[in-house]
mmCIF file with all atom_site columns, C-alpha atoms in Angstrom:
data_model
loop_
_atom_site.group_PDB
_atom_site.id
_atom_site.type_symbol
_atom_site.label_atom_id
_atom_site.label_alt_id
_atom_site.label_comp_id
_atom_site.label_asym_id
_atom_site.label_entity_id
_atom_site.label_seq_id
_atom_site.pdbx_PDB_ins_code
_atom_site.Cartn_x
_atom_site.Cartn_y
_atom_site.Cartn_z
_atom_site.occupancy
_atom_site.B_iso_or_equiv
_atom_site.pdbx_formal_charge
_atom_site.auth_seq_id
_atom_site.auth_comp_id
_atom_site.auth_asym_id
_atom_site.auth_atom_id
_atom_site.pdbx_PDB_model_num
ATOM 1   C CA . UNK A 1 1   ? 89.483  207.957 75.093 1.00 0.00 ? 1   UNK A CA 1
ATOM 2   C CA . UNK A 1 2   ? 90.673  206.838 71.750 1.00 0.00 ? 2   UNK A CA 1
ATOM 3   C CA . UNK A 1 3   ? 92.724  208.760 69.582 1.00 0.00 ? 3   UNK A CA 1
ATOM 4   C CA . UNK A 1 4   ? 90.945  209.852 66.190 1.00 0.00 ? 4   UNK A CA 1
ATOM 5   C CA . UNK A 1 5   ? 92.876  210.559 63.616 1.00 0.00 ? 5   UNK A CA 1
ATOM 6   C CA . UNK A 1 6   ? 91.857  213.560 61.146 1.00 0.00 ? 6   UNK A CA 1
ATOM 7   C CA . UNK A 1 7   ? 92.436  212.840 56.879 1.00 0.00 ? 7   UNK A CA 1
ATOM 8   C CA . UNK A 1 8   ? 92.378  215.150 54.976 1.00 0.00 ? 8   UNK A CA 1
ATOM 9   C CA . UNK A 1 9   ? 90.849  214.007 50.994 1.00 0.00 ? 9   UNK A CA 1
ATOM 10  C CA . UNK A 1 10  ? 91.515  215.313 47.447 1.00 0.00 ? 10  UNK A CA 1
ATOM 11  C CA . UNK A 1 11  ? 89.021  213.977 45.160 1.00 0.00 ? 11  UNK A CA 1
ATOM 12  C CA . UNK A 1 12  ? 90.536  213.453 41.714 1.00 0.00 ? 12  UNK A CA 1
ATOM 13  C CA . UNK A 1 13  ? 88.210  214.019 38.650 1.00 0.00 ? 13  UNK A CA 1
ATOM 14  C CA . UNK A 1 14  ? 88.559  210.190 37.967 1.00 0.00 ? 14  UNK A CA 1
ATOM 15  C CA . UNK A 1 15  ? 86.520  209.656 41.244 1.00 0.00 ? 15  UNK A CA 1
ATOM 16  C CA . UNK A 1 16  ? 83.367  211.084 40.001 1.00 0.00 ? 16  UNK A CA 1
ATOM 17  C CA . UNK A 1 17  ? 80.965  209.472 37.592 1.00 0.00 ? 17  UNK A CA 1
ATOM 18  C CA . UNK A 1 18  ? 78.527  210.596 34.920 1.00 0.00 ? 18  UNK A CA 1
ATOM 19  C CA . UNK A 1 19  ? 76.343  211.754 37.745 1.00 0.00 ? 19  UNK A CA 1
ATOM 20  C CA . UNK A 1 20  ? 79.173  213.942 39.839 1.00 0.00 ? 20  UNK A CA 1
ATOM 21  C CA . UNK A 1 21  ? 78.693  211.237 42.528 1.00 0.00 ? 21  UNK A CA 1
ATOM 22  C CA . UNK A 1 22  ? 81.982  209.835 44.103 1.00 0.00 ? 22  UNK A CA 1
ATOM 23  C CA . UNK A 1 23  ? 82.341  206.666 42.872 1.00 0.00 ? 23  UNK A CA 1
ATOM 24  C CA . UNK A 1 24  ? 81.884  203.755 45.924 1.00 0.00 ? 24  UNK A CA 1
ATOM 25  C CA . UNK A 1 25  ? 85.649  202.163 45.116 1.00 0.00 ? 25  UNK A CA 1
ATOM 26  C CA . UNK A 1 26  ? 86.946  205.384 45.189 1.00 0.00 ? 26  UNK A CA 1
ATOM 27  C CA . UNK A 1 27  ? 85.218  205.988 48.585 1.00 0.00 ? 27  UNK A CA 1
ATOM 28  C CA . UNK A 1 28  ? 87.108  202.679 49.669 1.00 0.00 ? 28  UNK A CA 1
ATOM 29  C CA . UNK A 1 29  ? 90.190  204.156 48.778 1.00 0.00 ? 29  UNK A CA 1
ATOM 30  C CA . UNK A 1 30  ? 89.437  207.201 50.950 1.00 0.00 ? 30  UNK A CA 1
ATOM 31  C CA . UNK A 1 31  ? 89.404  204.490 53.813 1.00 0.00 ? 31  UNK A CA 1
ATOM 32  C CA . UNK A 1 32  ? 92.553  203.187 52.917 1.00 0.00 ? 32  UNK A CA 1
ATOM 33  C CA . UNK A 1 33  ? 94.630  206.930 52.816 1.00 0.00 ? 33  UNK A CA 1
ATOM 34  C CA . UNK A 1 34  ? 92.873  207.148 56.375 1.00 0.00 ? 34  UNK A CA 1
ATOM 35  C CA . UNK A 1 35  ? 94.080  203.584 57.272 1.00 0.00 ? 35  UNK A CA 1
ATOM 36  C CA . UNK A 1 36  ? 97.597  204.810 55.984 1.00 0.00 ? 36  UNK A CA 1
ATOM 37  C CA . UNK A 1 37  ? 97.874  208.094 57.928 1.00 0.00 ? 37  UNK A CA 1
ATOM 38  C CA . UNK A 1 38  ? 96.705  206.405 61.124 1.00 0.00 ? 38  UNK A CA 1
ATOM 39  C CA . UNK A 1 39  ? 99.647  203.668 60.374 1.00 0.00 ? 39  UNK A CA 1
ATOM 40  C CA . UNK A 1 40  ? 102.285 206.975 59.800 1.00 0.00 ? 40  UNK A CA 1
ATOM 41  C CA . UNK A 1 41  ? 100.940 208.581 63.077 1.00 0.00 ? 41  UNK A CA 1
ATOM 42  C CA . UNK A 1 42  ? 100.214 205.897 65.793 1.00 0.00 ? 42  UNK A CA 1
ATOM 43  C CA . UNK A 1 43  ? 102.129 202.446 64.531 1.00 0.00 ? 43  UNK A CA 1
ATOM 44  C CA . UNK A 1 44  ? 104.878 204.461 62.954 1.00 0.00 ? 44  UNK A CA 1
ATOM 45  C CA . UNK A 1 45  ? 108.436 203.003 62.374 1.00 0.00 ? 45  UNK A CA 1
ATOM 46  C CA . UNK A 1 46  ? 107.104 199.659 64.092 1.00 0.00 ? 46  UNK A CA 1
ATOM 47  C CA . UNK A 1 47  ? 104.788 198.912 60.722 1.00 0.00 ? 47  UNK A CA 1
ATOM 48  C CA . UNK A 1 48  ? 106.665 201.044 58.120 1.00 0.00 ? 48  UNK A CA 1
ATOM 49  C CA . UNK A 1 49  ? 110.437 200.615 57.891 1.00 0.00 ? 49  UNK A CA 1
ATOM 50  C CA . UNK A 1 50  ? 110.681 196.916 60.380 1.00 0.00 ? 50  UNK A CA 1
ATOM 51  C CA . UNK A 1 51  ? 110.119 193.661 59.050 1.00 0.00 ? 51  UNK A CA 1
ATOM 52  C CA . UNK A 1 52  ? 106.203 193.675 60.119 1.00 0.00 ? 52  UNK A CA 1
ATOM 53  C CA . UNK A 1 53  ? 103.709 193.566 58.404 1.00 0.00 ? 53  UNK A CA 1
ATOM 54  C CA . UNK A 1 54  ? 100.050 194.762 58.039 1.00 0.00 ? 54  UNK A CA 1
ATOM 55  C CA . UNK A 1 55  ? 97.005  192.788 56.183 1.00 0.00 ? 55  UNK A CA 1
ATOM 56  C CA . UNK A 1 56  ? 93.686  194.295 55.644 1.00 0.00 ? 56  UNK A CA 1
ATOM 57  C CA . UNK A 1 57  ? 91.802  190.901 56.802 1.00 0.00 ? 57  UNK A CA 1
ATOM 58  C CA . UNK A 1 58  ? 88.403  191.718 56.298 1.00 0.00 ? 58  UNK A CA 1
ATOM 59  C CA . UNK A 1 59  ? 86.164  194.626 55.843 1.00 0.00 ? 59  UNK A CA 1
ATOM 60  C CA . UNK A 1 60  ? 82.578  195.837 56.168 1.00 0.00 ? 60  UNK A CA 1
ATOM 61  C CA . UNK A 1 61  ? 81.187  199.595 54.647 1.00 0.00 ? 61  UNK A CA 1
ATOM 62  C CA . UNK A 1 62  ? 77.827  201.313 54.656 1.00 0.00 ? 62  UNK A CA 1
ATOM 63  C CA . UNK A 1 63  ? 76.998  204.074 52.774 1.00 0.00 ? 63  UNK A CA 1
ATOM 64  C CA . UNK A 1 64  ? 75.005  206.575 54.148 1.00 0.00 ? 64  UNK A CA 1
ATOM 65  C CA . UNK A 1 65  ? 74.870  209.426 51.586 1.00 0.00 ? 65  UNK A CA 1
ATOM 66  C CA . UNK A 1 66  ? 76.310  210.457 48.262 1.00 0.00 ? 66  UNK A CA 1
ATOM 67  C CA . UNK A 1 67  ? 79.502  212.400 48.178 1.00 0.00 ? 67  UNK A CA 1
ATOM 68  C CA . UNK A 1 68  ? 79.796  214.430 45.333 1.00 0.00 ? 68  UNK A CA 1
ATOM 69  C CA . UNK A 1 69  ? 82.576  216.426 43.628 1.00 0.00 ? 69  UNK A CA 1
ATOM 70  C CA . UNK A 1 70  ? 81.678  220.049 45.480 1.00 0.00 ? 70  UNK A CA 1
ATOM 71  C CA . UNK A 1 71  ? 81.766  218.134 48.770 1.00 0.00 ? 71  UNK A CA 1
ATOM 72  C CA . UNK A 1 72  ? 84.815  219.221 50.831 1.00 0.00 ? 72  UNK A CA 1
ATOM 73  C CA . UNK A 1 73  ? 85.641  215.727 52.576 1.00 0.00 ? 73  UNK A CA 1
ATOM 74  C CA . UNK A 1 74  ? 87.377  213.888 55.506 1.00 0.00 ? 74  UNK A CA 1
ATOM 75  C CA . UNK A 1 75  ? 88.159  210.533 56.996 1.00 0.00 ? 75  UNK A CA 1
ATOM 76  C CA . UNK A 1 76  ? 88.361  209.778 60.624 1.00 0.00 ? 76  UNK A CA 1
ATOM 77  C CA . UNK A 1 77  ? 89.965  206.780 62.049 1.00 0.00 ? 77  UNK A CA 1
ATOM 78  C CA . UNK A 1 78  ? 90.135  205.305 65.225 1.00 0.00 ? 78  UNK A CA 1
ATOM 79  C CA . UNK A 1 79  ? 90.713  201.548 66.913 1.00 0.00 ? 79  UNK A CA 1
ATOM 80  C CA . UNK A 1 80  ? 87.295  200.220 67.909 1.00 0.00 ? 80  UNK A CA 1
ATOM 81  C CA . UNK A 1 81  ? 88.754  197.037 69.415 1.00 0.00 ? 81  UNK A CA 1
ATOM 82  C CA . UNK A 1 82  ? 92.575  195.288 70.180 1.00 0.00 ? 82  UNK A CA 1
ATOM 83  C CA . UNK A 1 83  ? 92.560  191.617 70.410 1.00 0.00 ? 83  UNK A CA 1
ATOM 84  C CA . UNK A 1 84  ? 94.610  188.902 70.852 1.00 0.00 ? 84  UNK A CA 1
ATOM 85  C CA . UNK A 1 85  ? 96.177  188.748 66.998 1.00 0.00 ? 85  UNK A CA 1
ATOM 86  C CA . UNK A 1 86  ? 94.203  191.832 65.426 1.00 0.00 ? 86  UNK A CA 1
ATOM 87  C CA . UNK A 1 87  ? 92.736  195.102 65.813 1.00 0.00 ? 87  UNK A CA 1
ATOM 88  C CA . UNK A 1 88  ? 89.637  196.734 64.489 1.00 0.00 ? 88  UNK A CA 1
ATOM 89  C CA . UNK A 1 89  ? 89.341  200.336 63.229 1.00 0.00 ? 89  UNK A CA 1
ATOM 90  C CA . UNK A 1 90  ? 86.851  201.913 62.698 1.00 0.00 ? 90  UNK A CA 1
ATOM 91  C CA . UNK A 1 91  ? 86.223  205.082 60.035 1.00 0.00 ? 91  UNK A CA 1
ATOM 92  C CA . UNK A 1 92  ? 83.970  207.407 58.950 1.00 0.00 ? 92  UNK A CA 1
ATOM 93  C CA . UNK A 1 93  ? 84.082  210.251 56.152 1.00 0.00 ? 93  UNK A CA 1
ATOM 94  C CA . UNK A 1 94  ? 82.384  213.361 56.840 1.00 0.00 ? 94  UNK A CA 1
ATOM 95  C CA . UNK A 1 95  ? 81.664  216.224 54.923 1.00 0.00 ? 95  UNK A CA 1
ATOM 96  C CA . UNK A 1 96  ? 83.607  219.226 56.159 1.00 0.00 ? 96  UNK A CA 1
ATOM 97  C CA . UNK A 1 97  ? 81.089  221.997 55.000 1.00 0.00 ? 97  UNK A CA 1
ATOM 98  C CA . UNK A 1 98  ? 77.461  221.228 53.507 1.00 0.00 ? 98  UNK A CA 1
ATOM 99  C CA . UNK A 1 99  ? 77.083  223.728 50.665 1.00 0.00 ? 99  UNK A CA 1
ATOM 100 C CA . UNK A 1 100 ? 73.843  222.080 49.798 1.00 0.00 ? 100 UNK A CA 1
ATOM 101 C CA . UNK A 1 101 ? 70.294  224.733 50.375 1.00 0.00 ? 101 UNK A CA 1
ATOM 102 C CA . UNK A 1 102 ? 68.407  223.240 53.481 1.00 0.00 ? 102 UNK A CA 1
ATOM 103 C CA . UNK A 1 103 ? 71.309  221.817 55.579 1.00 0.00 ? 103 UNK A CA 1
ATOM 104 C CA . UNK A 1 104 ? 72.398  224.155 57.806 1.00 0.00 ? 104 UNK A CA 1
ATOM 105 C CA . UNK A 1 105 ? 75.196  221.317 59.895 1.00 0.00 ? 105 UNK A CA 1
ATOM 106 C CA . UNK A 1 106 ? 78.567  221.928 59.653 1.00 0.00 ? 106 UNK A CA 1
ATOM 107 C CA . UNK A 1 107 ? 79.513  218.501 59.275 1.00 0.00 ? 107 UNK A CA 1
ATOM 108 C CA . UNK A 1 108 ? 77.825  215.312 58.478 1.00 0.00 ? 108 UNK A CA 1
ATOM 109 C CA . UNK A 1 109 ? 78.556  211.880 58.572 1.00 0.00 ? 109 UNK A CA 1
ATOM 110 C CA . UNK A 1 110 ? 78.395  210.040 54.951 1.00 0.00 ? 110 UNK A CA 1
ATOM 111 C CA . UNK A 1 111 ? 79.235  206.530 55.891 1.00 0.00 ? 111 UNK A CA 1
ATOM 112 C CA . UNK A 1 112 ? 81.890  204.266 57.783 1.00 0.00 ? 112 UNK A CA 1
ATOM 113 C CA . UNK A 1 113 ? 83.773  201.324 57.796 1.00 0.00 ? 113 UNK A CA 1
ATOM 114 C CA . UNK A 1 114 ? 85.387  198.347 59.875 1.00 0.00 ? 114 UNK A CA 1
ATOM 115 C CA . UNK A 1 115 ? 88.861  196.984 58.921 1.00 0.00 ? 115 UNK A CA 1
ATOM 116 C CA . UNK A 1 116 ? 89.820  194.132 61.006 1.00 0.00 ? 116 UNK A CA 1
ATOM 117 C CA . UNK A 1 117 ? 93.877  193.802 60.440 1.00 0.00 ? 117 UNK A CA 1
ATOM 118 C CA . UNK A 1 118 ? 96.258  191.078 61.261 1.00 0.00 ? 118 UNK A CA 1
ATOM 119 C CA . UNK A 1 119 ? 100.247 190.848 61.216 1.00 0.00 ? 119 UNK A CA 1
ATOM 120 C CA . UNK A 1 120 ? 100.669 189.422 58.178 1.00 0.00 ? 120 UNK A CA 1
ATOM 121 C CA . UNK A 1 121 ? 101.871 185.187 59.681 1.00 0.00 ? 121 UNK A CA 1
ATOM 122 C CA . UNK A 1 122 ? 100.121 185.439 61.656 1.00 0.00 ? 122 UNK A CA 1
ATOM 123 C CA . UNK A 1 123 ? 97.595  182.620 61.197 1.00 0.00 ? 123 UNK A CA 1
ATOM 124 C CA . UNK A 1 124 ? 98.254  182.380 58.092 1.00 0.00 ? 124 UNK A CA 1
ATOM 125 C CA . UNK A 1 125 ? 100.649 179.245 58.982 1.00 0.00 ? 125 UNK A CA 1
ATOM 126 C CA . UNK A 1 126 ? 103.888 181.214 59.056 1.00 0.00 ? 126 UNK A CA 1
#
């Protein structure tokens, strides 16, 4: 079984727009404090202090629902696939607690996201 990691997010009042929906970029940038934490807990020094390096080679999001500022919200991340040069994640934010009338689930699942991520020289010609 994979390892998931859990993140934890603070929406800033610059994340919401006119409509108190969480602005898409800013939901990409959820992603990418998930991508971080999961680098802190599983890669650890081998990615943070040594001389390797990460690159964010491609990515692909869906967007399931609107998160908006009331929303109490995490990311999950987990590796969907290891290959030869790369490794895929795969993350999802979820809301916590639905304080919305008519939902009674304690959780649901807002949208996700595939990073594929490469040493950076690798390929690259380096």
């Amino acid at each position: 079984m994979a390892r998931i990691i859990k993140t934890l997010i603070q929406k800033r009042v610059s994340d919401i727009d006119m409509f108190q929906h969480v602005n898409n970029v800013s939901q990409q940038m959820y992603f990418d404090l998930g991508k971080a934490d999961f680098y802190r807990q599983v890669l650890q020094d081998d990615v943070l202090s040594g001389t390797s390096r990460i690159i964010t080679a491609a990515t692909a999001n869906s967007f399931k629902e609107q998160i908006r500022m009331e929303d109490d919200i995490y990311v999950t991340t987990t590796v969907a696939k290891v290959g030869n040069k790369s490794i895929t994640l795969f993350q999802q934010d979820h809301r916590a607690q639905c304080r919305r009338k008519g939902n009674g689930k304690d959780r649901k699942h807002l949208g996700h996201g595939r990073f594929r991520l490469r040493p950076s020289g690798v390929g690259d010609g380096a």
